[in-house]
Amino acid sequence: MQEQVTEKNNIITLEDLRPRREEKKTFSDYFMPRRHSGILFDPKKCTGCGTCEMVCSLRNVSKIAPASASIEVLRDEENGKNFAILCQHCRKPLCIEACPTRAIEKGEDGIVWINKLFCVECGLCIMACPEAAPLRDPITEEVNKCDLCEGDPLCVEYCPAGALTFTKGKKIRWIKGLRWSVQTISFLLLAVILVGTFCSLKAGALSLSCPAGILQNIASSGTIVLVWILSAFLILGLTILAGRFFCGWICPFGFFLDLVDKITPKKIGWPSFLKSRMAKYGILAGAVGGSCAFGFQAFCPVCPIGSICRSYGATGTLNGANLGIMAVLAGLEVGEWRVWCRYFCPVGALLALFAKIGLIKIVIGANQCKKFSCIQCAEVCPMGIIDADKLREGISPVIRMTECITCMRCIDRCPYGAAKLRFRWQKAVPGNIEL
Amino acid sequence: MKLFDNFYNMKVGIVDLSESSSAVVPLDDQIIAEKIGGVAVNEDLFKRYEDDDPLILGVGPLTGSFAPASCLSVATFLSPQTGNLCHVPLMLRIGPEMKFSGIDFLVIKGSTSQLKILHIEKGTIQVFSAEYLVKLAVPEAVQTLRKKIRHSRSIILAGPAADNGVFHAAVSMGVWGSLDKSGLAYWMASKGLKAIVFNGTGGLPFSHDNLAMGRKMVKDIVSFNRFRKEGFITILDRIGVESEVKKIIVKSKKKDLACYNCPFPCMSYVEFNWRDPRLKESPKIKEGTFLLDHTGFTAMARKRQADALVLMKECLNLGLDTSAVAELLPQEGTLETSLDFISDMAKADDENQVAENLYQGDIPLDKYVLFGSGIPPISPGDAEVDSSFWGKRVAMSMILGVCPILMLLFPNIHIANLLKFITVKNDDLESLQAIISSRIQSILMD
Amino acid sequence: MTNGKDRIAEAKRSSGAYGCVECGKCVAVCPMAEMYTNFSIEMSPRGIIKKTLTGNDIILDENIWYCTECNAGTDVCPQGVSCRDLIRYLKEIAIEKYAVKDIKYCTRCGKQFLSIPVKNFVFGRLKEEPPNVLNILELCPSCRREMYMLRNA
């Protein structure tokens, strides 16, 4: 090894001496989430007594010396706020990047810690941390950072107000399994077993019908049939109750796109002129207008949801033209998740109009959220509506329910329980302060 | 190994304002062994420097340790209001910061015509000029001070009212106000002392036993049957304030706050909306203030129930004693006249108005005044304790350096348990207890 | 105010620079070798100590601004020379005497908190981060903490 290095350029760098440990995704990661421990802080409960600083300093300097602690309680004298600054144990820590001696390491258990053997107290980790969480001891000038007391933090134990809580993150993600099973069953029902069903399924006088199809029906025929409206309201009512639940959990084409995304997990992104979320409303208006003009349902023949239902014929044959539409739209997935649903789907557009007056909302509370250090919710959101920039700055983002398909991936993924499903009249979680 | 080695830096800082000089001298072991600390040592030092009319700041042995509410430092001086010796408790983080800054006791003597700041850090005392702080309102002064002197973690400040020579000025700990109702700010201003700034970067040795003991004590406090986390309101409850006054806070309370290492938050931050009547077409603004002075707020709320919070904030900003203001306020008046009255009072253009202390309660008045007339008269409410309980309890906590309010709230915290933080040996404990009870008697002059 | 020469002499005395035996241990452990591709003997603590001891134009030398003021060199010095203190003093003198461009000022409070070469190193390492994270890094640490509190408490 040594020989090779010398041959290369005569200089041994840190990369040769202590190469960075690479995160390997093991087989079990696909089934069980890797748990990230951390300390959550609730500023509402904090009384500013500073007991956490006292007990923390015991670990650093073996003295009661609040100034040498790895946690700092800020006391805002103008607004009466208290806030504890402590390491968030980021998923991708910036301090590790900035440390010139590679003294900071992230262990298997997710704890980011400073290896005092290599630390030279330069303080660049403080400069690289968005929260400036590593703290410099005023006397010894050592840089101290929370290492969660190796899994049993003293500050949490001794906080008299209960403002600090220790969490190991979520154990199982049950929503994921539930959603996939519901999606599979509804796909099989709608696309394979009950042929051609989603567009209109008879059940007595009523039928389960595609609301966009009904709208086109009304436009093309010029007559309003009460049964049509009632049958459309089966799905529209669901939308008012649970947002675009249909898109995330039932839609067979959505399921198909989710499957495609398993094949293309890396996204190249589309240019911004393609990405207009208003386009789908335009397509919906065009479909209704077209139906009015031509006298037949203008969009339904090319509708991908309809195509997927019709592609599998009653005789067991596959319909070539319909499969073609699906292949083209699946190709778009190379760029982003669920491109069709995001920008073009007129059925989604109609549901979005009803989701706007829906009863539920999804909130991501900045109190429990670990901000810049995690942002997993934004990464897993198939519709890309969680503002990662806002989260990084520590502002809880506003989630537009017209775009949200209530797939609850964010709720499932958040290790700290910050993403929640709420009724629209319930108070949003605090932390929405814009500066 | 002496008994108090782990609890003191064994340093006394001596400041002579007239020469702007300072010195740090070692503290005599003998004094500590005889007097333990806090008020008792303060009194001793006061007698030693009596001719110079000094101000003594001191901490107790438990200050800064794991004992619950170990936040106390005591200011001892001749009160300009009563002419007698007076001990004012200073809470928040001032006690521990003082100890961690490297000195245990601070003797301030002499006087100067130019305003001065004392900055204490790493066992050294520096004297700065404070001209740039003159007549600034308390929040601005604190902000300027924090910008000028880096790492000013704890501040004792005499506000603009004290600069103007107002008799009823009160010191402010940061922007929080204080329990000073016996003229500490007036004393400071008359000697030319504007502010004392502590930057406690040092520390104290600890033992694991103390950590566990502190933990157990906090558990005892939490399990006490009258423990209710309502912040400021709890104290008002215990001093028997009518429910109309309490309602004001219930509506606008935002947060409860506690002093150093205190499990029981007894202060609150409140927010209120108001329109300044002195300005034309001023918009309704949201403002907040700290509530720390229980008796002062009660007096103010009884006089002007609707505007109590606004007037409290105004008093805090100007560094005035709320109780005195409430007493001097005319019986009837609008918000505008009251605000004008307060700002006139802070200027003291004509002669100083003097409020009579109209305190009426179960606690003997001389004891109440001795401890700065600011500690809330919380009675334990049990039949077996007599009227001297309050005085003894306060004196005990002032010697040991723990917050008297917490000690009054929770009479189940026994002296012996607190002394166990110092030593666990039975012989030492007994002798300490004997010393403490004799000290309490001599302080209370019984 | 004392003049520059006296201040430098004072800096040399208090940091113990006269004791330097040019062993080069500080250069061996200096993290700047890892940080900058143009690391040279002039930039190393040994070079700076030598230049301070021989000439007076050290304050104008841009090499002092590369230092991160870490403790590595001081830790290993057999003579107890504190290169950290020396460079810190030199920077202080330079800031007082000249309008120095090599200093990064906090965009919120205006306090100086980092020298430009060090800042460039940190930002170079973090260049893949989104711009709003880098914007936060333009603030000094205490302002960052304060902003974080104002947003989240």
Tab-separated table of N, CA and C in Angstrom, chain A residues 315-405:
chain	number	residue	atom	x	y	z
A	315	THR	N	-60.369	-10.725	-22.827
A	315	THR	CA	-59.952	-12.034	-23.317
A	315	THR	C	-58.552	-12.397	-22.849
A	316	GLY	N	-57.926	-11.504	-22.081
A	316	GLY	CA	-56.581	-11.810	-21.612
A	316	GLY	C	-55.500	-11.252	-22.500
A	317	THR	N	-55.856	-10.504	-23.532
A	317	THR	CA	-54.849	-9.923	-24.405
A	317	THR	C	-54.479	-8.535	-23.916
A	318	LEU	N	-53.301	-8.076	-24.281
A	318	LEU	CA	-52.867	-6.747	-23.906
A	318	LEU	C	-53.087	-5.792	-25.075
A	319	ASN	N	-53.562	-4.607	-24.732
A	319	ASN	CA	-53.903	-3.643	-25.751
A	319	ASN	C	-52.688	-2.780	-26.098
A	320	GLY	N	-52.191	-2.847	-27.285
A	320	GLY	CA	-50.943	-2.215	-27.684
A	320	GLY	C	-50.944	-0.712	-27.558
A	321	ALA	N	-51.979	-0.036	-28.046
A	321	ALA	CA	-52.023	1.422	-28.051
A	321	ALA	C	-51.995	1.950	-26.628
A	322	ASN	N	-52.766	1.303	-25.742
A	322	ASN	CA	-52.825	1.753	-24.362
A	322	ASN	C	-51.498	1.564	-23.657
A	323	LEU	N	-50.834	0.441	-23.966
A	323	LEU	CA	-49.520	0.204	-23.364
A	323	LEU	C	-48.519	1.249	-23.810
A	324	GLY	N	-48.690	1.736	-25.039
A	324	GLY	CA	-47.803	2.767	-25.563
A	324	GLY	C	-47.872	4.032	-24.730
A	325	ILE	N	-49.076	4.465	-24.382
A	325	ILE	CA	-49.220	5.670	-23.546
A	325	ILE	C	-48.494	5.485	-22.223
A	326	MET	N	-48.700	4.281	-21.652
A	326	MET	CA	-48.059	4.030	-20.360
A	326	MET	C	-46.549	4.063	-20.467
A	327	ALA	N	-46.018	3.508	-21.551
A	327	ALA	CA	-44.561	3.464	-21.705
A	327	ALA	C	-43.984	4.865	-21.810
A	328	VAL	N	-44.671	5.733	-22.575
A	328	VAL	CA	-44.175	7.115	-22.735
A	328	VAL	C	-44.151	7.810	-21.392
A	329	LEU	N	-45.251	7.702	-20.639
A	329	LEU	CA	-45.325	8.405	-19.361
A	329	LEU	C	-44.363	7.812	-18.334
A	330	ALA	N	-44.146	6.495	-18.422
A	330	ALA	CA	-43.174	5.878	-17.525
A	330	ALA	C	-41.780	6.397	-17.832
A	331	GLY	N	-41.527	6.689	-19.115
A	331	GLY	CA	-40.232	7.251	-19.485
A	331	GLY	C	-39.973	8.591	-18.823
A	332	LEU	N	-41.051	9.372	-18.629
A	332	LEU	CA	-40.882	10.671	-17.991
A	332	LEU	C	-40.368	10.561	-16.556
A	333	GLU	N	-40.567	9.396	-15.953
A	333	GLU	CA	-40.174	9.213	-14.561
A	333	GLU	C	-38.665	9.286	-14.345
A	334	VAL	N	-37.917	9.227	-15.431
A	334	VAL	CA	-36.464	9.359	-15.292
A	334	VAL	C	-36.122	10.699	-14.665
A	335	GLY	N	-36.944	11.701	-14.985
A	335	GLY	CA	-36.639	13.055	-14.512
A	335	GLY	C	-37.101	13.312	-13.103
A	336	GLU	N	-38.332	12.958	-12.806
A	336	GLU	CA	-38.870	13.263	-11.490
A	336	GLU	C	-39.851	12.174	-11.101
A	337	TRP	N	-40.242	12.228	-9.832
A	337	TRP	CA	-41.252	11.293	-9.357
A	337	TRP	C	-42.618	11.702	-9.872
A	338	ARG	N	-43.398	10.766	-10.296
A	338	ARG	CA	-44.809	10.963	-10.617
A	338	ARG	C	-45.045	12.229	-11.444
A	339	VAL	N	-44.352	12.322	-12.553
A	339	VAL	CA	-44.428	13.521	-13.379
A	339	VAL	C	-45.860	13.743	-13.862
A	340	TRP	N	-46.478	12.666	-14.296
A	340	TRP	CA	-47.840	12.798	-14.813
A	340	TRP	C	-48.765	13.356	-13.730
A	341	CYS	N	-48.671	12.790	-12.537
A	341	CYS	CA	-49.557	13.222	-11.445
A	341	CYS	C	-49.277	14.659	-11.040
A	342	ARG	N	-47.993	15.037	-11.055
A	342	ARG	CA	-47.633	16.373	-10.622
A	342	ARG	C	-48.178	17.439	-11.564
A	343	TYR	N	-47.957	17.211	-12.867
A	343	TYR	CA	-48.140	18.336	-13.789
A	343	TYR	C	-49.329	18.192	-14.725
A	344	PHE	N	-49.710	16.936	-15.061
A	344	PHE	CA	-50.619	16.808	-16.209
A	344	PHE	C	-51.982	16.210	-15.893
A	345	CYS	N	-52.084	15.364	-14.858
A	345	CYS	CA	-53.279	14.544	-14.724
A	345	CYS	C	-54.542	15.376	-14.487
A	346	PRO	N	-55.525	15.360	-15.413
A	346	PRO	CA	-56.745	16.147	-15.227
A	346	PRO	C	-57.641	15.573	-14.131
A	347	VAL	N	-57.573	14.270	-13.919
A	347	VAL	CA	-58.352	13.679	-12.828
A	347	VAL	C	-57.834	14.221	-11.508
A	348	GLY	N	-56.507	14.233	-11.385
A	348	GLY	CA	-55.893	14.804	-10.180
A	348	GLY	C	-56.266	16.267	-10.019
A	349	ALA	N	-56.331	16.993	-11.131
A	349	ALA	CA	-56.666	18.413	-11.067
A	349	ALA	C	-58.048	18.615	-10.486
A	350	LEU	N	-58.994	17.777	-10.932
A	350	LEU	CA	-60.354	17.900	-10.413
A	350	LEU	C	-60.386	17.554	-8.928
A	351	LEU	N	-59.648	16.500	-8.567
A	351	LEU	CA	-59.595	16.123	-7.153
A	351	LEU	C	-58.927	17.220	-6.330
A	352	ALA	N	-57.914	17.879	-6.933
A	352	ALA	CA	-57.198	18.939	-6.216
A	352	ALA	C	-58.140	20.066	-5.840
A	353	LEU	N	-59.088	20.364	-6.763
A	353	LEU	CA	-60.035	21.440	-6.471
A	353	LEU	C	-60.854	21.101	-5.235
A	354	PHE	N	-61.151	19.812	-5.085
A	354	PHE	CA	-61.943	19.410	-3.917
A	354	PHE	C	-61.065	19.230	-2.682
A	355	ALA	N	-59.820	18.862	-2.905
A	355	ALA	CA	-58.908	18.714	-1.766
A	355	ALA	C	-58.655	20.067	-1.107
A	356	LYS	N	-58.827	21.128	-1.894
A	356	LYS	CA	-58.586	22.469	-1.354
A	356	LYS	C	-59.572	22.779	-0.227
A	357	ILE	N	-60.799	22.241	-0.372
A	357	ILE	CA	-61.756	22.454	0.705
A	357	ILE	C	-61.851	21.228	1.603
A	358	GLY	N	-60.845	20.366	1.522
A	358	GLY	CA	-60.864	19.118	2.289
A	358	GLY	C	-60.718	19.344	3.784
A	359	LEU	N	-60.919	18.282	4.524
A	359	LEU	CA	-60.962	18.394	5.982
A	359	LEU	C	-59.598	18.213	6.638
A	360	ILE	N	-58.644	17.641	5.921
A	360	ILE	CA	-57.388	17.328	6.593
A	360	ILE	C	-56.235	18.124	5.991
A	361	LYS	N	-55.151	18.149	6.743
A	361	LYS	CA	-53.920	18.752	6.244
A	361	LYS	C	-52.744	18.006	6.853
A	362	ILE	N	-51.607	18.162	6.213
A	362	ILE	CA	-50.395	17.559	6.769
A	362	ILE	C	-49.506	18.680	7.260
A	363	VAL	N	-49.040	18.563	8.504
A	363	VAL	CA	-48.174	19.597	9.049
A	363	VAL	C	-46.835	18.980	9.412
A	364	ILE	N	-45.794	19.781	9.261
A	364	ILE	CA	-44.475	19.357	9.724
A	364	ILE	C	-44.031	20.392	10.735
A	365	GLY	N	-44.015	20.010	12.000
A	365	GLY	CA	-43.782	20.968	13.072
A	365	GLY	C	-42.308	21.195	13.301
A	366	ALA	N	-41.919	22.461	13.299
A	366	ALA	CA	-40.500	22.769	13.467
A	366	ALA	C	-40.005	22.416	14.860
A	367	ASN	N	-40.912	22.338	15.823
A	367	ASN	CA	-40.481	22.026	17.187
A	367	ASN	C	-39.810	20.678	17.266
A	368	GLN	N	-40.447	19.695	16.665
A	368	GLN	CA	-39.906	18.351	16.765
A	368	GLN	C	-38.968	18.024	15.621
A	369	CYS	N	-39.101	18.779	14.554
A	369	CYS	CA	-38.280	18.515	13.374
A	369	CYS	C	-36.830	18.857	13.656
A	370	LYS	N	-35.921	18.121	13.077
A	370	LYS	CA	-34.511	18.390	13.289
A	370	LYS	C	-33.920	19.240	12.182
A	371	LYS	N	-34.768	19.887	11.411
A	371	LYS	CA	-34.342	20.882	10.433
A	371	LYS	C	-33.292	20.375	9.450
A	372	PHE	N	-32.280	21.208	9.262
A	372	PHE	CA	-31.301	20.929	8.212
A	372	PHE	C	-30.637	19.571	8.343
A	373	SER	N	-30.723	18.986	9.529
A	373	SER	CA	-29.936	17.782	9.757
A	373	SER	C	-30.597	16.534	9.200
A	374	CYS	N	-31.842	16.632	8.737
A	374	CYS	CA	-32.530	15.398	8.356
A	374	CYS	C	-33.155	15.506	6.956
A	375	ILE	N	-34.249	16.276	6.850
A	375	ILE	CA	-34.942	16.524	5.586
A	375	ILE	C	-35.282	15.255	4.825
A	376	GLN	N	-35.543	14.150	5.511
A	376	GLN	CA	-35.932	12.937	4.796
A	376	GLN	C	-37.312	13.083	4.175
A	377	CYS	N	-38.183	13.878	4.835
A	377	CYS	CA	-39.551	14.010	4.336
A	377	CYS	C	-39.547	14.605	2.932
A	378	ALA	N	-38.686	15.626	2.726
A	378	ALA	CA	-38.639	16.254	1.408
A	378	ALA	C	-38.089	15.290	0.373
A	379	GLU	N	-37.203	14.402	0.829
A	379	GLU	CA	-36.608	13.467	-0.128
A	379	GLU	C	-37.593	12.396	-0.576
A	380	VAL	N	-38.475	11.969	0.331
A	380	VAL	CA	-39.368	10.873	-0.051
A	380	VAL	C	-40.673	11.372	-0.668
A	381	CYS	N	-40.940	12.684	-0.606
A	381	CYS	CA	-42.227	13.168	-1.094
A	381	CYS	C	-42.329	12.956	-2.608
A	382	PRO	N	-43.276	12.141	-3.079
A	382	PRO	CA	-43.345	11.862	-4.516
A	382	PRO	C	-43.815	13.075	-5.309
A	383	MET	N	-44.519	13.980	-4.680
A	383	MET	CA	-45.007	15.144	-5.405
A	383	MET	C	-44.037	16.322	-5.283
A	384	GLY	N	-43.005	16.190	-4.464
A	384	GLY	CA	-42.008	17.247	-4.354
A	384	GLY	C	-42.559	18.558	-3.838
A	385	ILE	N	-43.456	18.485	-2.839
A	385	ILE	CA	-44.063	19.730	-2.382
A	385	ILE	C	-43.540	20.165	-1.023
A	386	ILE	N	-42.626	19.419	-0.436
A	386	ILE	CA	-42.080	19.835	0.858
A	386	ILE	C	-40.836	20.678	0.588
A	387	ASP	N	-40.885	21.894	1.104
A	387	ASP	CA	-39.836	22.862	0.789
A	387	ASP	C	-38.597	22.577	1.643
A	388	ALA	N	-37.608	21.947	1.027
A	388	ALA	CA	-36.407	21.569	1.774
A	388	ALA	C	-35.640	22.800	2.249
A	389	ASP	N	-35.693	23.881	1.458
A	389	ASP	CA	-34.959	25.084	1.843
A	389	ASP	C	-35.516	25.677	3.135
A	390	LYS	N	-36.856	25.701	3.203
A	390	LYS	CA	-37.499	26.211	4.424
A	390	LYS	C	-37.098	25.343	5.612
A	391	LEU	N	-37.127	24.032	5.394
A	391	LEU	CA	-36.795	23.118	6.482
A	391	LEU	C	-35.375	23.325	6.956
A	392	ARG	N	-34.480	23.540	6.000
A	392	ARG	CA	-33.083	23.741	6.365
A	392	ARG	C	-32.920	24.962	7.248
A	393	GLU	N	-33.732	25.981	6.960
A	393	GLU	CA	-33.625	27.192	7.767
A	393	GLU	C	-34.368	27.059	9.088
A	394	GLY	N	-35.076	25.945	9.238
A	394	GLY	CA	-35.765	25.745	10.511
A	394	GLY	C	-37.169	26.304	10.540
A	395	ILE	N	-37.727	26.575	9.368
A	395	ILE	CA	-39.104	27.056	9.315
A	395	ILE	C	-39.964	25.887	8.877
A	396	SER	N	-41.057	25.638	9.589
A	396	SER	CA	-41.866	24.511	9.153
A	396	SER	C	-42.624	24.897	7.894
A	397	PRO	N	-42.530	24.067	6.846
A	397	PRO	CA	-43.073	24.437	5.543
A	397	PRO	C	-44.593	24.301	5.498
A	398	VAL	N	-45.197	25.097	4.657
A	398	VAL	CA	-46.633	24.976	4.427
A	398	VAL	C	-46.827	23.940	3.331
A	399	ILE	N	-47.679	22.952	3.586
A	399	ILE	CA	-47.892	21.896	2.595
A	399	ILE	C	-49.231	22.125	1.923
A	400	ARG	N	-49.186	22.316	0.599
A	400	ARG	CA	-50.423	22.598	-0.141
A	400	ARG	C	-51.175	21.294	-0.346
A	401	MET	N	-52.376	21.246	0.203
A	401	MET	CA	-53.122	19.989	0.114
A	401	MET	C	-53.622	19.740	-1.305
A	402	THR	N	-53.652	20.761	-2.164
A	402	THR	CA	-54.068	20.523	-3.543
A	402	THR	C	-53.042	19.656	-4.260
A	403	GLU	N	-51.788	19.763	-3.853
A	403	GLU	CA	-50.752	18.972	-4.508
A	403	GLU	C	-50.458	17.688	-3.751
A	404	CYS	N	-50.802	17.650	-2.488
A	404	CYS	CA	-50.463	16.484	-1.665
A	404	CYS	C	-51.374	15.319	-2.014
A	405	ILE	N	-50.802	14.136	-2.187
A	405	ILE	CA	-51.628	12.977	-2.528
A	405	ILE	C	-51.866	12.087	-1.306
